[in-house]
């Protein structure tokens, strides 16, 4: 970019957020808590020449430790929390006669809604994204349990997603000016940081997550990264909430297609019965769904939106092959479904550490404490487009 012109050595180009992470790692007063997204373990190997869809969870954990991190945890844990909150919220709203509720874990979708369709905002779940739920729990519950001064904690996220950077900087995700998530690295930045420190992912022995109070994840949390995954995870927990027993045939294959907008009818049982779900990925199809809802033409009950085609497994931060886009995305997705299959527990509400978090700290889903830490609000940000030079000139002369 421009810095090439002013800085022929490229030194200015090196200034990115990896520097801030390195500063934290070298500061003895700082306790670094790392999280990485569900999609990273299936997309990151390609940065180091491994085949698409290789599960490198254990190597990513080792790589973060090799950098000198204090605590390595998983965004999947927070995905389970999101399901506890969002599942409760959707059922509650449904019970009150509200329909057409949208999921809220994709910040690019939130930005799109805030800027282009502010009237849709009341239909959005207020549950924060997994990244932000992780951040607020890592700065409150975790230090309390571990007896660490929360002011020393710095949360670093590794995400497949560029929109997560902007999300982490928003005012509603700060307490007294301090961010819940201090730095977000994209996959590419993380790869650059490892190369710079001479860490070769391929040669690392896999290791396991630290487990203090925010550990473990369900298969439901793992599939968050693919289109349809959040809804499938929510269905598993909502079904349990309605019926007091687990959904048989846990894999909701009706939700697992790949078309831009899909719909499926799922029986939640009990007083609720059948609900109609929509799964949208890529923002193109979302417009039509949103406009239908606003015009009263939609009969969907719950709508999942992921801005990237394929969902986070193919988010903007990943390596992307133009030629092999779909085969690669599908391989990553297959691995996620495999992780789900191999999980000790496959529903978010069965994650023992999530249960403990509620018992010890939050009380119950959708409680007052949950609202403070795990829910948010949205802001209409519709911008007036400046059509002509005359408009701009009028604005300038009026403001002087
Ligand atoms: Fe980010 Fe894309 Fe995932 Fe949305 S779908 S959270 S923009 S990676």
Coordinates of C-alpha atoms and ligand atoms in Angstrom, one line a residue:
X1 CA 0.0 0.0 0.0
X2 CA 0.9 3.6 0.6
X3 CA 3.7 2.9 3.1
X4 CA 5.8 1.5 0.3
X5 CA 6.1 5.0 -1.0
X6 CA 7.1 6.6 2.2
X7 CA 9.0 3.7 3.7
X8 CA 11.0 1.7 1.1
X9 CA 12.3 -0.7 3.8
X10 CA 8.8 -1.8 4.6
X11 CA 9.3 -1.1 8.3
X12 CA 6.0 0.8 8.5
X13 CA 4.3 -2.2 7.0
X14 CA 5.3 -4.3 10.0
X15 CA 3.2 -2.2 12.4
X16 CA 0.2 -4.3 13.0
X17 CA -1.5 -5.8 16.0
X18 CA 0.9 -8.6 16.3
X19 CA 3.2 -6.0 17.9
X20 CA 0.7 -5.4 20.7
X21 CA 0.5 -9.1 21.3
X22 CA 4.3 -9.4 21.6
X23 CA 4.3 -6.5 24.0
X24 CA 1.8 -8.4 26.2
X25 CA 3.8 -11.6 26.0
X26 CA 7.0 -9.9 27.2
X27 CA 5.3 -7.9 30.0
X28 CA 5.8 -9.8 33.3
X29 CA 2.8 -8.0 34.8
X30 CA 0.4 -9.1 32.2
X31 CA -1.5 -12.4 32.2
X32 CA -2.4 -13.3 28.6
X33 CA -5.5 -15.3 27.9
X34 CA -5.7 -16.6 24.4
X35 CA -8.8 -17.9 22.6
X36 CA -9.2 -19.2 19.1
X37 CA -12.3 -19.6 17.1
X38 CA -14.0 -22.9 16.1
X39 CA -12.9 -22.4 12.5
X40 CA -9.2 -22.0 13.2
X41 CA -8.5 -25.6 14.0
X42 CA -9.8 -26.7 10.6
X43 CA -8.5 -23.8 8.5
X44 CA -5.1 -22.9 9.9
X45 CA -3.1 -26.0 8.7
X46 CA -3.2 -24.7 5.2
X47 CA -1.1 -21.7 6.1
X48 CA 1.7 -24.3 6.9
X49 CA 1.1 -26.5 3.8
X50 CA -1.2 -29.1 5.4
X51 CA -4.2 -30.4 3.4
X52 CA -7.5 -28.5 3.7
X53 CA -9.6 -29.7 6.7
X54 CA -6.6 -31.1 8.7
X55 CA -7.5 -30.7 12.4
X56 CA -4.6 -28.8 13.9
X57 CA -6.3 -27.9 17.3
X58 CA -3.5 -29.5 19.3
X59 CA -0.7 -27.9 17.3
X60 CA -2.4 -24.4 17.5
X61 CA -2.5 -24.8 21.3
X62 CA 1.2 -25.7 21.3
X63 CA 2.1 -22.8 19.0
X64 CA 0.3 -20.3 21.3
X65 CA 2.2 -21.8 24.3
X66 CA 5.5 -21.6 22.4
X67 CA 4.8 -17.9 22.0
X68 CA 4.7 -17.6 25.8
X69 CA 1.0 -17.3 26.5
X70 CA -0.1 -17.8 30.1
X71 CA -3.5 -19.4 29.5
X72 CA -4.8 -21.0 26.3
X73 CA -8.6 -21.5 26.0
X74 CA -11.2 -22.1 23.4
X75 CA -13.8 -19.9 21.8
X76 CA -15.9 -23.1 21.5
X77 CA -16.5 -22.9 25.3
X78 CA -18.1 -19.5 24.7
X79 CA -20.1 -20.9 21.8
X80 CA -21.7 -23.2 24.3
X81 CA -22.5 -20.2 26.5
X82 CA -24.0 -18.4 23.5
X83 CA -26.3 -21.4 22.9
X84 CA -27.5 -21.3 26.6
X85 CA -28.3 -17.6 26.3
X86 CA -29.6 -17.5 22.7
X87 CA -31.6 -20.8 23.0
X88 CA -33.3 -19.4 26.1
X89 CA -33.9 -16.0 24.5
X90 CA -35.4 -17.5 21.3
X91 CA -37.8 -19.8 23.2
X92 CA -38.8 -17.0 25.5
X93 CA -39.5 -14.6 22.6
X94 CA -41.4 -17.4 20.7
X95 CA -43.5 -18.0 23.8
X96 CA -44.4 -14.3 23.8
X97 CA -45.6 -14.5 20.2
X98 CA -42.5 -13.0 18.6
X99 CA -41.3 -14.5 15.4
X100 CA -38.6 -14.0 12.8
X101 CA -35.7 -13.8 15.3
X102 CA -32.2 -13.6 13.9
X103 CA -29.0 -15.0 15.3
X104 CA -26.3 -12.5 16.3
X105 CA -22.9 -14.1 16.4
X106 CA -21.6 -12.8 13.1
X107 CA -20.4 -9.1 13.4
X108 CA -20.4 -8.5 9.7
X109 CA -24.1 -9.3 9.7
X110 CA -24.7 -7.0 12.7
X111 CA -22.8 -4.2 10.8
X112 CA -24.9 -4.8 7.7
X113 CA -28.2 -4.7 9.7
X114 CA -27.2 -1.6 11.6
X115 CA -26.2 0.3 8.5
X116 CA -28.7 -0.9 5.9
X117 CA -31.8 -2.3 7.8
X118 CA -32.0 -0.5 11.2
X119 CA -35.8 -1.5 11.4
X120 CA -34.7 -5.1 11.6
X121 CA -32.6 -4.6 14.8
X122 CA -35.5 -5.4 17.2
X123 CA -35.6 -8.9 15.6
X124 CA -32.0 -9.6 16.4
X125 CA -31.0 -11.8 19.4
X126 CA -29.3 -9.7 22.0
X127 CA -26.8 -12.4 22.8
X128 CA -23.2 -11.4 22.2
X129 CA -21.0 -13.3 19.8
X130 CA -18.8 -16.1 21.2
X131 CA -15.7 -13.9 21.0
X132 CA -17.3 -11.2 23.2
X133 CA -18.9 -13.7 25.7
X134 CA -15.5 -15.2 26.1
X135 CA -13.9 -11.8 26.7
X136 CA -16.3 -10.7 29.4
X137 CA -16.1 -14.0 31.2
X138 CA -12.3 -14.1 31.0
X139 CA -12.2 -10.6 32.6
X140 CA -14.6 -11.3 35.4
X141 CA -15.3 -14.9 36.4
X142 CA -11.9 -16.3 35.4
X143 CA -9.8 -13.9 37.4
X144 CA -12.1 -14.2 40.4
X145 CA -11.8 -18.0 40.3
X146 CA -8.0 -17.9 39.8
X147 CA -7.4 -15.1 42.2
X148 CA -5.7 -12.8 39.6
X149 CA -6.1 -9.1 39.4
X150 CA -8.5 -8.6 36.5
X151 CA -6.6 -5.4 35.5
X152 CA -3.6 -7.6 34.6
X153 CA -5.6 -9.8 32.2
X154 CA -5.2 -9.3 28.4
X155 CA -7.5 -11.3 26.1
X156 CA -6.1 -12.1 22.7
X157 CA -8.4 -13.7 20.0
X158 CA -7.3 -15.5 16.9
X159 CA -10.1 -15.3 14.4
X160 CA -10.9 -16.3 10.8
X161 CA -12.7 -13.0 10.6
X162 CA -11.8 -9.4 9.9
X163 CA -15.1 -8.0 11.3
X164 CA -14.2 -9.4 14.7
X165 CA -11.5 -6.8 15.0
X166 CA -14.0 -4.0 14.7
X167 CA -16.5 -5.8 16.9
X168 CA -13.9 -6.0 19.8
X169 CA -13.3 -2.2 19.7
X170 CA -17.0 -1.2 20.0
X171 CA -18.0 0.9 23.0
X172 CA -20.5 -1.6 24.4
X173 CA -17.7 -4.2 24.8
X174 CA -15.7 -2.0 27.1
X175 CA -15.9 -1.5 30.8
X176 CA -14.6 1.8 32.1
X177 CA -12.8 2.2 28.8
X178 CA -11.1 -1.2 29.0
X179 CA -11.9 -3.7 26.3
X180 CA -13.2 -7.2 27.0
X181 CA -11.1 -8.5 24.1
X182 CA -7.9 -6.5 23.9
X183 CA -6.5 -7.7 20.5
X184 CA -7.9 -9.7 17.6
X185 CA -5.4 -11.4 15.2
X186 CA -6.6 -12.8 12.0
X187 CA -5.4 -16.1 10.8
X188 CA -2.9 -14.4 8.5
X189 CA -1.5 -12.2 11.3
X190 CA -1.2 -15.2 13.6
X191 CA 0.7 -17.2 10.9
X192 CA 3.0 -14.2 10.4
X193 CA 3.7 -14.0 14.1
X194 CA 4.5 -17.7 14.3
X195 CA 6.9 -17.5 11.3
X196 CA 8.5 -14.4 12.7
X197 CA 9.2 -16.3 16.0
X198 CA 10.5 -19.3 14.1
X199 CA 7.6 -21.6 15.2
X200 CA 6.7 -24.2 12.6
X201 CA 3.2 -25.5 13.2
X202 CA 3.9 -28.8 11.4
X203 CA 6.8 -29.8 13.7
X204 CA 4.9 -29.2 17.0
X205 CA 3.6 -32.0 19.1
X206 CA -0.1 -31.4 19.8
X207 CA -1.1 -30.4 23.3
X208 CA -4.4 -29.8 25.1
X209 CA -6.1 -26.7 26.4
X210 CA -5.6 -25.2 29.8
X211 CA -8.7 -26.1 31.8
X212 CA -9.2 -23.6 34.5
X213 CA -12.9 -22.9 34.8
X214 CA -13.5 -22.2 31.1
X215 CA -12.6 -25.4 29.5
X216 CA -14.0 -28.1 27.3
X217 CA -16.6 -27.8 24.6
X218 CA -19.5 -29.7 23.2
X219 CA -19.9 -30.9 19.7
X220 CA -22.6 -28.2 19.3
X221 CA -20.0 -25.5 20.1
X222 CA -17.6 -27.0 17.5
X223 CA -20.0 -26.8 14.6
X224 CA -20.6 -23.0 15.1
X225 CA -18.1 -22.4 12.3
X226 CA -20.2 -23.7 9.5
X227 CA -23.4 -22.4 8.0
X228 CA -26.3 -24.0 9.8
X229 CA -24.1 -24.9 12.8
X230 CA -25.4 -22.3 15.2
X231 CA -29.0 -23.2 14.5
X232 CA -28.3 -26.9 14.9
X233 CA -26.6 -26.3 18.2
X234 CA -29.5 -24.1 19.3
X235 CA -32.0 -26.8 18.2
X236 CA -30.3 -29.4 20.3
X237 CA -30.5 -27.3 23.4
X238 CA -34.0 -25.8 22.8
X239 CA -35.3 -29.4 22.2
X240 CA -34.0 -30.4 25.6
X241 CA -35.4 -27.3 27.3
X242 CA -38.9 -28.0 25.8
X243 CA -39.0 -31.7 26.4
X244 CA -36.6 -32.5 29.3
X245 CA -34.9 -35.1 27.2
X246 CA -32.3 -35.1 24.4
X247 CA -33.2 -34.9 20.7
X248 CA -32.9 -38.3 19.1
X249 CA -30.9 -38.4 16.0
X250 CA -28.8 -35.5 17.2
X251 CA -27.5 -34.5 13.7
X252 CA -30.1 -32.3 12.2
X253 CA -29.2 -33.0 8.6
X254 CA -32.0 -30.8 7.3
X255 CA -29.9 -27.8 8.4
X256 CA -26.7 -29.0 6.7
X257 CA -27.0 -27.9 3.0
X258 CA -24.9 -25.4 1.2
X259 CA -27.3 -23.2 -0.8
X260 CA -27.2 -19.5 0.0
X261 CA -30.6 -19.5 1.7
X262 CA -32.0 -22.7 2.9
X263 CA -35.1 -23.5 5.0
X264 CA -36.0 -26.4 7.2
X265 CA -38.8 -27.4 9.4
X266 CA -37.8 -28.9 12.7
X267 CA -40.1 -30.4 15.4
X268 CA -39.1 -28.9 18.8
X269 CA -41.8 -31.0 20.5
X270 CA -43.8 -30.1 23.6
X271 CA -46.0 -27.0 23.4
X272 CA -44.0 -25.6 20.5
X273 CA -44.1 -28.3 17.9
X274 CA -42.8 -27.5 14.4
X275 CA -40.8 -24.4 13.7
X276 CA -39.6 -23.1 10.4
X277 CA -35.9 -22.2 10.2
X278 CA -33.9 -20.3 7.7
X279 CA -30.1 -20.5 7.2
X280 CA -28.5 -17.8 5.2
X281 CA -24.8 -17.5 4.3
X282 CA -23.3 -14.8 2.2
X283 CA -25.0 -11.4 2.5
X284 CA -26.6 -11.5 -1.0
X285 CA -29.5 -13.8 0.0
X286 CA -29.9 -12.1 3.4
X287 CA -31.3 -8.9 1.9
X288 CA -34.3 -10.7 0.4
X289 CA -34.9 -12.5 3.7
X290 CA -34.8 -9.3 5.7
X291 CA -37.0 -7.5 3.2
X292 CA -39.6 -10.3 3.4
X293 CA -39.6 -10.1 7.2
X294 CA -40.0 -6.3 7.1
X295 CA -42.9 -6.5 4.6
X296 CA -44.6 -9.2 6.7
X297 CA -44.2 -11.8 4.0
X298 CA -42.0 -14.2 6.0
X299 CA -43.1 -17.3 7.9
X300 CA -39.7 -18.2 9.3
X301 CA -39.5 -18.5 13.1
X302 CA -35.7 -18.4 13.6
X303 CA -33.1 -17.2 11.1
X304 CA -29.4 -17.8 11.2
X305 CA -27.2 -15.4 9.3
X306 CA -23.5 -15.8 8.5
X307 CA -22.0 -13.2 6.3
X308 CA -19.3 -15.3 4.7
X309 CA -20.4 -17.9 2.1
X310 CA -19.9 -21.2 4.0
X311 CA -19.8 -19.5 7.4
X312 CA -16.6 -18.9 9.4
X313 CA -14.9 -22.0 7.9
X314 CA -14.4 -19.8 5.0
X315 CA -14.2 -16.4 6.7
X316 CA -12.3 -13.5 5.2
X317 CA -9.1 -14.2 7.2
X318 CA -8.5 -17.7 5.8
X319 CA -6.3 -18.7 2.9
X320 CA -8.7 -19.0 0.0
X321 CA -8.1 -20.9 -3.2
X322 CA -10.1 -19.6 -6.1
X323 CA -9.9 -22.9 -7.9
X324 CA -10.6 -25.1 -5.0
X325 CA -12.9 -22.9 -2.9
X326 CA -15.8 -25.3 -2.5
X327 CA -13.8 -28.6 -2.0
X328 CA -11.7 -26.8 0.6
X329 CA -14.6 -25.3 2.5
X330 CA -16.4 -28.7 2.4
X331 CA -13.3 -30.5 3.8
X332 CA -13.0 -28.1 6.7
X333 CA -16.7 -28.6 7.4
X334 CA -16.4 -32.3 7.3
X335 CA -13.7 -32.2 9.9
X336 CA -16.0 -30.0 12.1
X337 CA -18.8 -32.5 11.9
X338 CA -16.2 -35.2 12.8
X339 CA -15.1 -33.2 15.9
X340 CA -18.8 -33.1 16.9
X341 CA -19.2 -36.8 16.5
X342 CA -16.1 -37.5 18.6
X343 CA -17.1 -35.1 21.4
X344 CA -17.8 -36.5 24.9
X345 CA -21.0 -34.5 25.0
X346 CA -22.8 -33.0 22.0
X347 CA -25.1 -30.4 23.5
X348 CA -24.0 -27.1 25.0
X349 CA -26.1 -27.6 28.1
X350 CA -24.1 -30.8 28.9
X351 CA -20.8 -29.0 29.0
X352 CA -19.8 -29.5 32.7
X353 CA -17.8 -26.2 32.9
X354 CA -20.7 -24.3 31.4
X355 CA -23.0 -25.8 34.1
X356 CA -20.5 -24.8 36.7
X357 CA -20.3 -21.3 35.4
X358 CA -24.1 -21.0 35.7
X359 CA -24.1 -22.6 39.2
X360 CA -21.2 -20.6 40.6
X361 CA -21.6 -17.2 38.9
X362 CA -24.4 -16.5 36.5
X363 CA -27.3 -18.2 38.2
X364 CA -29.3 -19.2 35.1
X365 CA -29.4 -18.3 31.4
X366 CA -30.9 -14.9 30.8
X367 CA -30.4 -13.8 34.4
X368 CA -29.5 -10.3 35.4
X369 CA -25.8 -11.2 35.5
X370 CA -26.0 -12.8 32.1
X371 CA -27.6 -9.7 30.7
X372 CA -24.7 -7.6 32.1
X373 CA -22.0 -9.9 30.7
X374 CA -23.4 -11.8 27.8
X375 CA -26.0 -9.6 26.1
X376 CA -25.8 -6.4 24.1
X377 CA -27.7 -3.8 22.2
X378 CA -27.5 -2.6 18.6
X379 CA -27.3 0.9 17.1
X380 CA -28.9 2.2 13.9
X381 CA -26.0 3.5 11.9
X382 CA -27.7 4.3 8.6
X383 CA -25.5 6.7 6.8
X384 CA -26.9 9.3 4.4
X385 CA -25.2 8.8 1.1
X386 CA -23.6 11.9 -0.4
X387 CA -24.9 11.9 -3.9
X388 CA -23.4 15.0 -5.3
X389 CA -20.5 17.4 -4.9
X390 CA -23.2 20.0 -4.2
X391 CA -24.5 18.0 -1.2
X392 CA -21.0 17.8 0.2
X393 CA -20.4 21.5 -0.4
X394 CA -23.7 22.4 1.3
X395 CA -22.7 20.3 4.3
X396 CA -19.4 22.1 4.5
X397 CA -20.8 25.6 4.2
X398 CA -23.5 24.8 6.7
X399 CA -21.2 23.5 9.3
X400 CA -18.8 26.5 9.1
Ligands
LIG1 FE1 -16.7 -13.4 10.6 FE2 -17.5 -14.4 8.3 FE3 -17.7 -15.8 10.5 FE4 -19.3 -13.7 10.1 S1 -19.3 -15.6 8.9 S2 -18.2 -14.2 12.0 S3 -17.8 -12.3 9.0 S4 -15.8 -15.2 9.6

